[in-house]
Amino acid sequence: MPTDFARLAVSRRDALRAGGLSAAAAATLAGLRAAHAENPSSDTIKVGLIGAGGRGTGALQQTLSVPGSNVKVTAIADAFQHRIEAALKGLEKMADKVDCPEDRRFTGLDAAQKVIDLPDVDLVILATPPGFRPYHFDAAIKAGKHVFMEKPVCVDSFGARLCLEASKLADEKKRKVVVGLQRRYDEEYRQTIQRIREGLAGDIIGGQVYWNGSGIWYRDRQKDQNEMQFQVNNWYHFNWLCGDHICEQHVHNIDVANWVLGTDGPTSYAPLTAYGIGGRQDRDRNSEIYDHHAVNFTYPNGVRIASQCRQFRGGDNRVNEEFQGSKGLVKIGEITDYDGKTLWKFEGKSPNAYQVEHDELHDAIRNDKPLNNTPYGVTASFSAVLGRLATYSGKEQDYAKALAADYRLMPENATWESTPPVLPNADGLYLPPMPASFKMVDVTKISQS
């Protein structure tokens, strides 16, 4: 598989075009209503949900809520039966959009492929634990499906490369792909990026991005669970499934940095290097992941972005992005000069970005408009992986070298009887990665015996 991927960048023209969401959204909805009015019965978009947890169920409800779009859910897959039942219960008020009999409800670690193989599915929603995402995406595109997939889209180098290869095939097949980095679909963010592209803040010379908050959910081990079942059910706390919270959560803010620093090209910039520290000081549950990361990302032209993410109690919570330009200061929705004078302030309305993602996806499917978020989805996700590699190793990491590395966390053909890539020690504890011993490995080349 090729590893000499070019540095990804965002088009100035595309970014300017993206700024006018209000008019674009109105046109999108008008087009959907017109298409539905012309052919109200035979234009149904049939949706398969893969991963029926909270985010997957939310994404399904949003795709079923696209105004003027004839759409039905026809299949659901999840590792666990109770999540399918909960997802269907959440659709009780949308019963007219549910056509999912029991023979199209699949459970287990092989359930995703059963949905992907169905001819009665046009669009799949991929919302399983992130470690599975590249493999499900690759299979879905090969099967000719349109895709909505949650972030992050990868947790390691192999997964990033697999997604980039599948992205090329998606373009060849004219399959539409949206990645759940919803800030890209937020009017306030889009207009702020447009003003940056217009030069209102001058050249961007630095910035800070944050996701500092409290803890995250934890699911206790059940007496009837084996080790694989426990880890998949408690996926946020294992790197092979989650990628740590710098990937699962802070990827949003890192993506904004990549977007802001974009120049010419089809997608967005990636950082050149990452260097940082992290650790685990406040997790009182048995977890493999860190609870804080602080990373400095270096971009072309010497620009540096300071990144922080935290999941422990106390202190000030902060989830935002700020940038310094040669002419002014940028906050999302506002640009001021260094004397405090307001140069621009967002005064419009921001429709629900989670909904806009699906509105624009349906419009692209129905009207065969180019739409493929995978390149910037991969760049954002692997930038977060790079930050994790920096904090785990204590060493500066190079983006291009890391992307080409023999680094793979997900085992092949995992079943409930498989041995997970990480196991508790003799005291039953999952030890966090440490710089003195951390290594990038391909778990498929390590004996699990």
Coordinates of C-alpha atoms in Angstrom, one line a residue:
M1 CA 0.0 0.0 0.0
P2 CA 1.5 3.4 -1.0
T3 CA 2.9 5.5 1.8
D4 CA 4.2 8.6 0.0
F5 CA 1.0 10.5 0.5
A6 CA 1.3 14.2 -0.4
R7 CA 0.8 16.8 2.3
L8 CA -2.9 17.6 2.4
A9 CA -4.1 21.2 2.0
V10 CA -7.4 23.1 1.8
S11 CA -8.4 25.1 -1.3
R12 CA -8.8 28.9 -0.8
R13 CA -11.5 28.9 -3.4
D14 CA -13.3 25.9 -1.8
A15 CA -13.1 27.6 1.6
L16 CA -14.6 30.8 0.2
R17 CA -17.3 28.8 -1.5
A18 CA -18.0 27.0 1.8
G19 CA -18.7 30.3 3.6
G20 CA -22.2 30.8 2.2
L21 CA -24.0 28.1 4.1
S22 CA -27.3 29.9 4.6
A23 CA -27.9 30.2 0.8
A24 CA -26.5 26.8 0.2
A25 CA -28.7 25.2 2.9
A26 CA -31.8 26.8 1.5
A27 CA -30.9 25.6 -2.0
T28 CA -30.2 22.1 -0.7
L29 CA -33.6 21.8 1.0
A30 CA -35.4 23.2 -2.0
G31 CA -33.7 20.6 -4.2
L32 CA -34.6 17.8 -1.8
R33 CA -38.2 18.9 -1.7
A34 CA -38.4 19.2 -5.5
A35 CA -36.9 15.8 -6.0
H36 CA -39.3 14.2 -3.5
A37 CA -42.3 16.0 -5.1
E38 CA -41.4 14.6 -8.5
N39 CA -41.0 11.0 -7.3
P40 CA -42.3 10.5 -3.8
S41 CA -42.1 6.7 -3.7
S42 CA -39.2 5.4 -5.7
D43 CA -36.5 7.7 -4.6
T44 CA -36.1 6.2 -1.1
I45 CA -32.7 6.3 0.4
K46 CA -32.3 3.1 2.3
V47 CA -30.1 3.4 5.4
G48 CA -28.2 0.8 7.3
L49 CA -26.9 1.7 10.8
I50 CA -23.7 0.0 11.9
G51 CA -23.1 0.8 15.6
A52 CA -26.3 1.5 17.5
G53 CA -24.9 3.4 20.5
G54 CA -25.8 7.0 21.4
R55 CA -24.0 8.7 18.6
G56 CA -25.1 6.1 16.0
T57 CA -28.7 6.5 17.1
G58 CA -28.4 10.2 17.0
A59 CA -26.9 10.2 13.5
L60 CA -29.7 7.8 12.3
Q61 CA -32.4 10.1 13.7
Q62 CA -30.8 13.1 11.9
T63 CA -30.5 11.3 8.6
L64 CA -34.2 10.3 8.9
S65 CA -35.0 13.9 9.6
V66 CA -33.6 15.5 6.4
P67 CA -36.4 17.8 5.2
G68 CA -38.1 16.6 2.0
S69 CA -36.0 13.4 1.7
N70 CA -37.8 10.1 1.4
V71 CA -35.6 7.9 3.6
K72 CA -36.0 4.7 5.6
V73 CA -33.8 2.6 7.9
T74 CA -33.7 -0.9 6.6
A75 CA -31.0 -2.6 8.6
I76 CA -29.2 -2.2 12.0
A77 CA -26.0 -3.9 13.3
D78 CA -24.3 -3.7 16.7
A79 CA -22.1 -6.0 18.7
F80 CA -24.8 -6.1 21.4
Q81 CA -28.5 -6.9 20.9
H82 CA -29.7 -4.5 23.6
R83 CA -28.3 -1.5 21.7
I84 CA -30.4 -2.4 18.6
E85 CA -33.5 -2.6 20.8
A86 CA -32.7 0.8 22.3
A87 CA -32.1 2.3 18.9
L88 CA -35.4 1.1 17.6
K89 CA -37.2 2.3 20.7
G90 CA -35.8 5.7 20.0
L91 CA -37.4 5.7 16.6
E92 CA -41.0 5.1 17.9
K93 CA -42.0 8.6 16.8
M94 CA -40.6 8.0 13.3
A95 CA -42.2 4.6 12.8
D96 CA -43.1 5.4 9.2
K97 CA -39.4 5.6 8.4
V98 CA -38.5 2.2 9.9
D99 CA -38.5 -0.9 7.7
C100 CA -36.2 -3.1 9.8
P101 CA -37.6 -6.6 10.5
E102 CA -35.8 -9.0 12.7
D103 CA -34.0 -10.7 9.8
R104 CA -32.2 -7.3 9.1
R105 CA -31.0 -6.8 12.7
F106 CA -27.5 -8.3 13.2
T107 CA -25.4 -8.7 16.3
G108 CA -21.8 -9.7 16.9
L109 CA -18.4 -8.6 15.6
D110 CA -19.2 -9.7 12.1
A111 CA -22.6 -7.8 12.0
A112 CA -21.3 -4.9 10.0
Q113 CA -20.5 -6.9 6.9
K114 CA -24.0 -8.4 7.0
V115 CA -25.5 -4.9 6.7
I116 CA -23.0 -3.9 4.0
D117 CA -23.8 -6.9 1.9
L118 CA -27.6 -6.1 1.8
P119 CA -28.9 -4.8 -1.6
D120 CA -31.6 -2.9 0.4
V121 CA -29.0 -0.5 1.8
D122 CA -27.8 2.6 -0.1
L123 CA -26.2 4.6 2.7
V124 CA -24.5 3.2 5.8
I125 CA -23.9 5.0 9.0
L126 CA -20.6 3.9 10.6
A127 CA -20.7 4.6 14.4
T128 CA -18.9 1.6 16.0
P129 CA -15.8 2.0 18.2
P130 CA -13.3 3.9 16.1
G131 CA -10.8 1.0 15.8
F132 CA -13.2 -0.8 13.5
R133 CA -13.9 2.3 11.3
P134 CA -11.3 1.9 8.5
Y135 CA -12.3 -1.7 7.9
H136 CA -16.0 -1.0 7.8
F137 CA -15.4 2.0 5.5
D138 CA -13.3 0.1 3.1
A139 CA -15.9 -2.7 2.9
A140 CA -18.7 -0.2 2.4
I141 CA -17.1 1.6 -0.4
K142 CA -16.1 -1.7 -2.1
A143 CA -19.8 -2.6 -1.9
G144 CA -20.8 0.7 -3.5
K145 CA -22.5 2.3 -0.5
H146 CA -22.6 6.0 0.4
V147 CA -21.2 6.6 3.8
F148 CA -21.7 8.8 6.9
M149 CA -18.9 7.9 9.4
E150 CA -18.2 9.2 12.8
K151 CA -14.8 10.6 13.8
P152 CA -12.1 9.5 14.3
V153 CA -11.8 7.5 11.1
C154 CA -8.6 5.7 12.3
V155 CA -6.5 5.0 15.4
D156 CA -3.2 3.9 13.7
S157 CA -1.1 4.2 10.6
F158 CA -2.5 1.2 8.8
G159 CA -6.1 2.4 9.3
A160 CA -5.2 5.9 8.0
R161 CA -3.7 4.4 4.8
L162 CA -6.6 2.1 4.3
C163 CA -9.1 5.0 4.6
L164 CA -7.1 7.0 2.1
E165 CA -7.1 4.1 -0.4
A166 CA -10.8 3.6 0.1
S167 CA -11.3 7.4 -0.4
K168 CA -9.8 7.1 -3.9
L169 CA -12.2 4.3 -4.7
A170 CA -15.1 6.3 -3.4
D171 CA -14.3 9.1 -5.9
E172 CA -14.0 6.6 -8.7
K173 CA -17.4 5.2 -7.9
K174 CA -19.0 8.6 -7.2
R175 CA -19.9 7.5 -3.7
K176 CA -20.6 10.3 -1.2
V177 CA -18.9 10.4 2.2
V178 CA -19.4 12.7 5.2
V179 CA -17.3 12.5 8.3
G180 CA -18.8 13.6 11.6
L181 CA -16.5 16.5 12.2
Q182 CA -19.5 18.7 12.4
R183 CA -17.6 22.0 12.9
R184 CA -17.0 21.8 9.1
Y185 CA -20.8 22.1 8.7
D186 CA -21.3 24.9 11.2
E187 CA -22.1 28.3 9.7
E188 CA -20.2 30.3 12.3
Y189 CA -17.1 28.2 11.7
R190 CA -17.5 28.4 7.9
Q191 CA -17.8 32.2 7.9
T192 CA -14.9 32.6 10.3
I193 CA -12.7 30.5 8.0
Q194 CA -13.9 32.6 5.0
R195 CA -12.8 35.8 6.7
I196 CA -9.4 34.3 7.5
R197 CA -9.0 33.3 3.8
E198 CA -9.9 36.9 2.9
G199 CA -6.9 38.0 4.9
L200 CA -8.8 39.9 7.6
A201 CA -6.5 38.6 10.4
G202 CA -3.4 38.6 8.2
D203 CA -1.2 35.5 8.1
I204 CA -1.9 33.0 10.8
I205 CA 1.2 32.8 13.0
G206 CA 0.0 30.7 15.9
G207 CA -2.9 29.3 17.8
Q208 CA -4.3 27.2 20.7
V209 CA -6.9 24.5 20.6
Y210 CA -8.6 22.9 23.7
W211 CA -10.9 20.2 24.9
N212 CA -10.4 20.4 28.6
G213 CA -13.3 18.9 30.6
S214 CA -14.2 16.3 33.2
G215 CA -14.3 12.6 33.0
I216 CA -15.9 10.1 30.6
W217 CA -18.3 7.2 31.0
Y218 CA -17.1 3.8 32.2
R219 CA -18.9 0.5 31.9
D220 CA -18.2 -2.0 34.7
R221 CA -17.4 -5.6 33.9
Q222 CA -20.4 -7.9 33.9
K223 CA -20.0 -11.4 35.4
D224 CA -20.8 -13.2 32.2
Q225 CA -18.4 -11.2 30.0
N226 CA -15.1 -12.5 28.7
E227 CA -12.2 -10.2 28.1
M228 CA -13.0 -9.3 24.5
Q229 CA -16.7 -8.6 25.4
F230 CA -15.7 -6.4 28.3
Q231 CA -13.2 -4.4 26.2
V232 CA -15.6 -3.9 23.2
N233 CA -18.4 -2.8 25.6
N234 CA -16.0 -0.5 27.4
W235 CA -14.3 0.6 24.2
Y236 CA -13.4 4.2 25.2
H237 CA -10.8 2.9 27.7
F238 CA -8.7 0.9 25.2
N239 CA -6.4 2.3 22.6
W240 CA -7.0 -0.3 19.9
L241 CA -10.7 0.6 20.0
C242 CA -10.7 4.3 20.9
G243 CA -7.3 5.8 20.1
D244 CA -7.4 7.6 23.5
H245 CA -9.5 10.8 24.0
I246 CA -7.0 12.9 22.1
C247 CA -8.4 11.0 19.0
E248 CA -11.9 10.3 20.0
Q249 CA -12.8 13.8 21.3
H250 CA -10.0 16.4 20.8
V251 CA -9.8 15.5 17.1
H252 CA -12.5 18.1 16.6
N253 CA -10.3 21.0 17.7
I254 CA -7.2 19.6 16.0
D255 CA -9.2 19.5 12.8
V256 CA -10.1 23.2 13.2
A257 CA -6.3 24.0 13.4
N258 CA -5.7 22.0 10.2
W259 CA -8.6 23.8 8.5
V260 CA -7.5 27.3 9.6
L261 CA -3.9 26.7 8.4
G262 CA -5.1 25.3 5.0
T263 CA -3.7 26.8 1.8
D264 CA -4.0 25.4 -1.7
G265 CA -5.1 21.9 -2.5
P266 CA -8.1 19.6 -2.1
T267 CA -8.5 19.1 1.6
S268 CA -6.5 20.4 4.6
Y269 CA -3.0 20.8 6.1
A270 CA -1.5 18.2 8.3
P271 CA 1.1 19.2 10.9
L272 CA 4.7 18.4 10.2
T273 CA 5.6 17.2 13.7
A274 CA 4.2 16.8 17.2
Y275 CA 5.9 16.9 20.5
G276 CA 4.2 16.7 23.9
I277 CA 3.6 15.2 27.3
G278 CA 0.7 13.4 28.9
G279 CA -0.3 11.0 31.6
R280 CA -2.9 9.6 33.9
Q281 CA -3.5 11.2 37.2
D282 CA -7.2 11.2 38.0
R283 CA -8.8 8.1 36.4
D284 CA -10.2 6.2 39.3
R285 CA -11.4 3.3 37.1
N286 CA -9.3 0.6 35.4
S287 CA -8.4 2.2 32.1
E288 CA -5.6 2.0 29.6
I289 CA -5.8 5.6 28.3
Y290 CA -4.4 8.8 29.6
D291 CA -6.5 11.5 31.1
H292 CA -4.5 14.5 29.8
H293 CA -2.3 15.4 26.8
A294 CA -0.5 18.6 25.9
V295 CA 1.0 18.7 22.4
N296 CA 2.8 21.3 20.3
F297 CA 2.1 20.8 16.6
T298 CA 4.5 22.4 14.1
Y299 CA 3.1 23.3 10.7
P300 CA 4.7 24.5 7.5
N301 CA 6.2 28.0 7.6
G302 CA 7.1 27.4 11.3
V303 CA 3.6 28.0 12.6
R304 CA 3.0 26.3 16.0
I305 CA -0.3 25.2 17.5
A306 CA -0.6 24.5 21.2
S307 CA -3.0 21.7 21.9
Q308 CA -4.5 20.6 25.2
C309 CA -7.1 18.0 26.2
R310 CA -8.0 16.8 29.6
Q311 CA -10.5 14.5 31.3
F312 CA -10.4 15.0 35.0
R313 CA -12.2 16.8 37.7
G314 CA -11.5 20.3 38.8
G315 CA -10.0 23.3 37.0
D316 CA -11.6 25.4 34.3
N317 CA -13.3 23.6 31.4
R318 CA -12.4 24.9 28.0
V319 CA -13.5 23.7 24.6
N320 CA -12.6 26.2 21.9
E321 CA -10.0 27.3 19.3
E322 CA -8.1 30.6 19.1
F323 CA -5.6 31.9 16.6
Q324 CA -3.2 34.8 16.2
G325 CA -2.7 36.5 12.9
S326 CA -0.3 39.2 11.8
K327 CA -3.2 41.7 11.8
G328 CA -5.5 40.4 14.5
L329 CA -6.9 37.8 16.9
V330 CA -9.3 35.1 15.8
K331 CA -12.0 33.5 17.9
I332 CA -14.7 31.5 16.2
G333 CA -17.3 34.1 15.3
E334 CA -15.1 37.1 15.9
I335 CA -11.9 38.8 14.7
T336 CA -10.4 41.8 16.4
D337 CA -7.2 43.8 15.9
Y338 CA -4.5 44.0 18.6
D339 CA -6.1 47.2 20.0
G340 CA -9.3 45.3 20.7
K341 CA -11.3 46.8 17.7
T342 CA -13.8 44.4 16.2
L343 CA -12.9 43.8 12.6
W344 CA -15.7 41.3 12.0
K345 CA -18.4 39.5 14.1
F346 CA -20.7 36.7 13.2
E347 CA -24.3 37.9 13.4
G348 CA -26.1 35.2 11.5
K349 CA -27.8 32.0 12.5
S350 CA -26.1 28.6 12.8
P351 CA -28.4 25.7 11.9
N352 CA -27.7 22.5 13.9
A353 CA -24.5 21.3 12.3
Y354 CA -25.2 17.7 13.1
Q355 CA -28.3 18.0 11.0
V356 CA -26.6 20.0 8.2
E357 CA -24.2 17.1 7.7
H358 CA -27.0 14.9 6.7
D359 CA -28.9 17.5 4.7
E360 CA -25.9 18.1 2.5
L361 CA -25.1 14.4 2.3
H362 CA -28.6 13.6 1.0
D363 CA -28.5 16.5 -1.5
A364 CA -25.2 15.2 -2.8
I365 CA -26.5 11.6 -3.2
R366 CA -29.7 12.7 -4.9
N367 CA -28.1 15.2 -7.3
D368 CA -24.7 13.5 -7.8
K369 CA -22.7 16.4 -6.3
P370 CA -19.1 15.7 -5.4
L371 CA -18.8 15.2 -1.7
N372 CA -16.0 13.3 0.1
N373 CA -14.8 14.4 3.5
T374 CA -12.4 11.4 3.9
P375 CA -9.1 13.2 3.1
Y376 CA -9.6 15.8 5.8
G377 CA -11.2 13.3 8.1
V378 CA -8.0 11.2 7.8
T379 CA -5.7 14.2 8.2
A380 CA -7.5 15.3 11.4
S381 CA -7.7 11.7 12.8
F382 CA -4.1 10.9 12.1
S383 CA -2.9 14.3 13.4
A384 CA -4.5 13.3 16.7
V385 CA -2.8 9.9 16.5
L386 CA 0.5 11.7 16.0
G387 CA -0.2 13.7 19.1
R388 CA -0.8 10.5 21.0
L389 CA 2.4 9.0 19.7
A390 CA 4.2 12.0 20.9
T391 CA 2.8 11.9 24.4
Y392 CA 3.2 8.1 24.7
S393 CA 6.8 8.1 23.5
G394 CA 8.0 11.4 24.9
K395 CA 9.7 12.0 21.6
E396 CA 9.0 14.3 18.7
Q397 CA 7.0 12.5 16.0
D398 CA 7.1 13.2 12.2
Y399 CA 3.7 13.0 10.4
A400 CA 5.0 11.5 7.2
K401 CA 7.2 8.9 8.9
A402 CA 4.5 7.9 11.3
L403 CA 1.9 7.6 8.5
A404 CA 4.3 5.2 6.7
A405 CA 5.1 3.2 9.8
D406 CA 4.3 -0.4 10.4
Y407 CA 1.8 0.5 13.1
R408 CA -1.5 -1.3 13.5
L409 CA -3.5 -1.8 16.7
M410 CA -6.5 -3.7 15.4
P411 CA -6.2 -7.6 15.3
E412 CA -7.4 -9.4 12.2
N413 CA -10.8 -11.1 12.1
A414 CA -11.6 -10.5 15.7
T415 CA -14.3 -12.7 17.3
W416 CA -15.7 -12.9 20.8
E417 CA -13.2 -15.7 21.4
S418 CA -10.2 -13.7 20.3
T419 CA -7.5 -12.5 22.7
P420 CA -7.5 -8.6 22.8
P421 CA -4.3 -6.8 21.9
V422 CA -4.0 -5.6 25.5
L423 CA -4.5 -7.6 28.7
P424 CA -4.6 -6.8 32.4
N425 CA -1.5 -7.5 34.5
A426 CA -1.4 -10.0 37.4
D427 CA -3.2 -7.4 39.6
G428 CA -6.0 -7.1 37.0
L429 CA -4.8 -3.6 36.0
Y430 CA -4.4 -2.1 32.5
L431 CA -1.1 -0.2 32.5
P432 CA -1.0 3.1 30.6
P433 CA 1.7 3.4 27.9
M434 CA 5.0 4.9 29.2
P435 CA 7.8 6.7 27.3
A436 CA 10.4 4.3 28.7
S437 CA 8.8 1.3 27.1
F438 CA 6.3 2.4 24.4
K439 CA 6.8 1.0 20.9
M440 CA 4.9 1.3 17.7
V441 CA 3.9 -2.2 16.8
D442 CA 1.8 -4.2 14.3
V443 CA -0.3 -6.4 16.5
T444 CA -1.1 -8.7 13.6
K445 CA 2.5 -9.7 13.5
I446 CA 2.7 -10.5 17.2
S447 CA 1.7 -13.9 18.5
Q448 CA -1.4 -13.8 20.6
S449 CA -0.6 -17.2 22.3

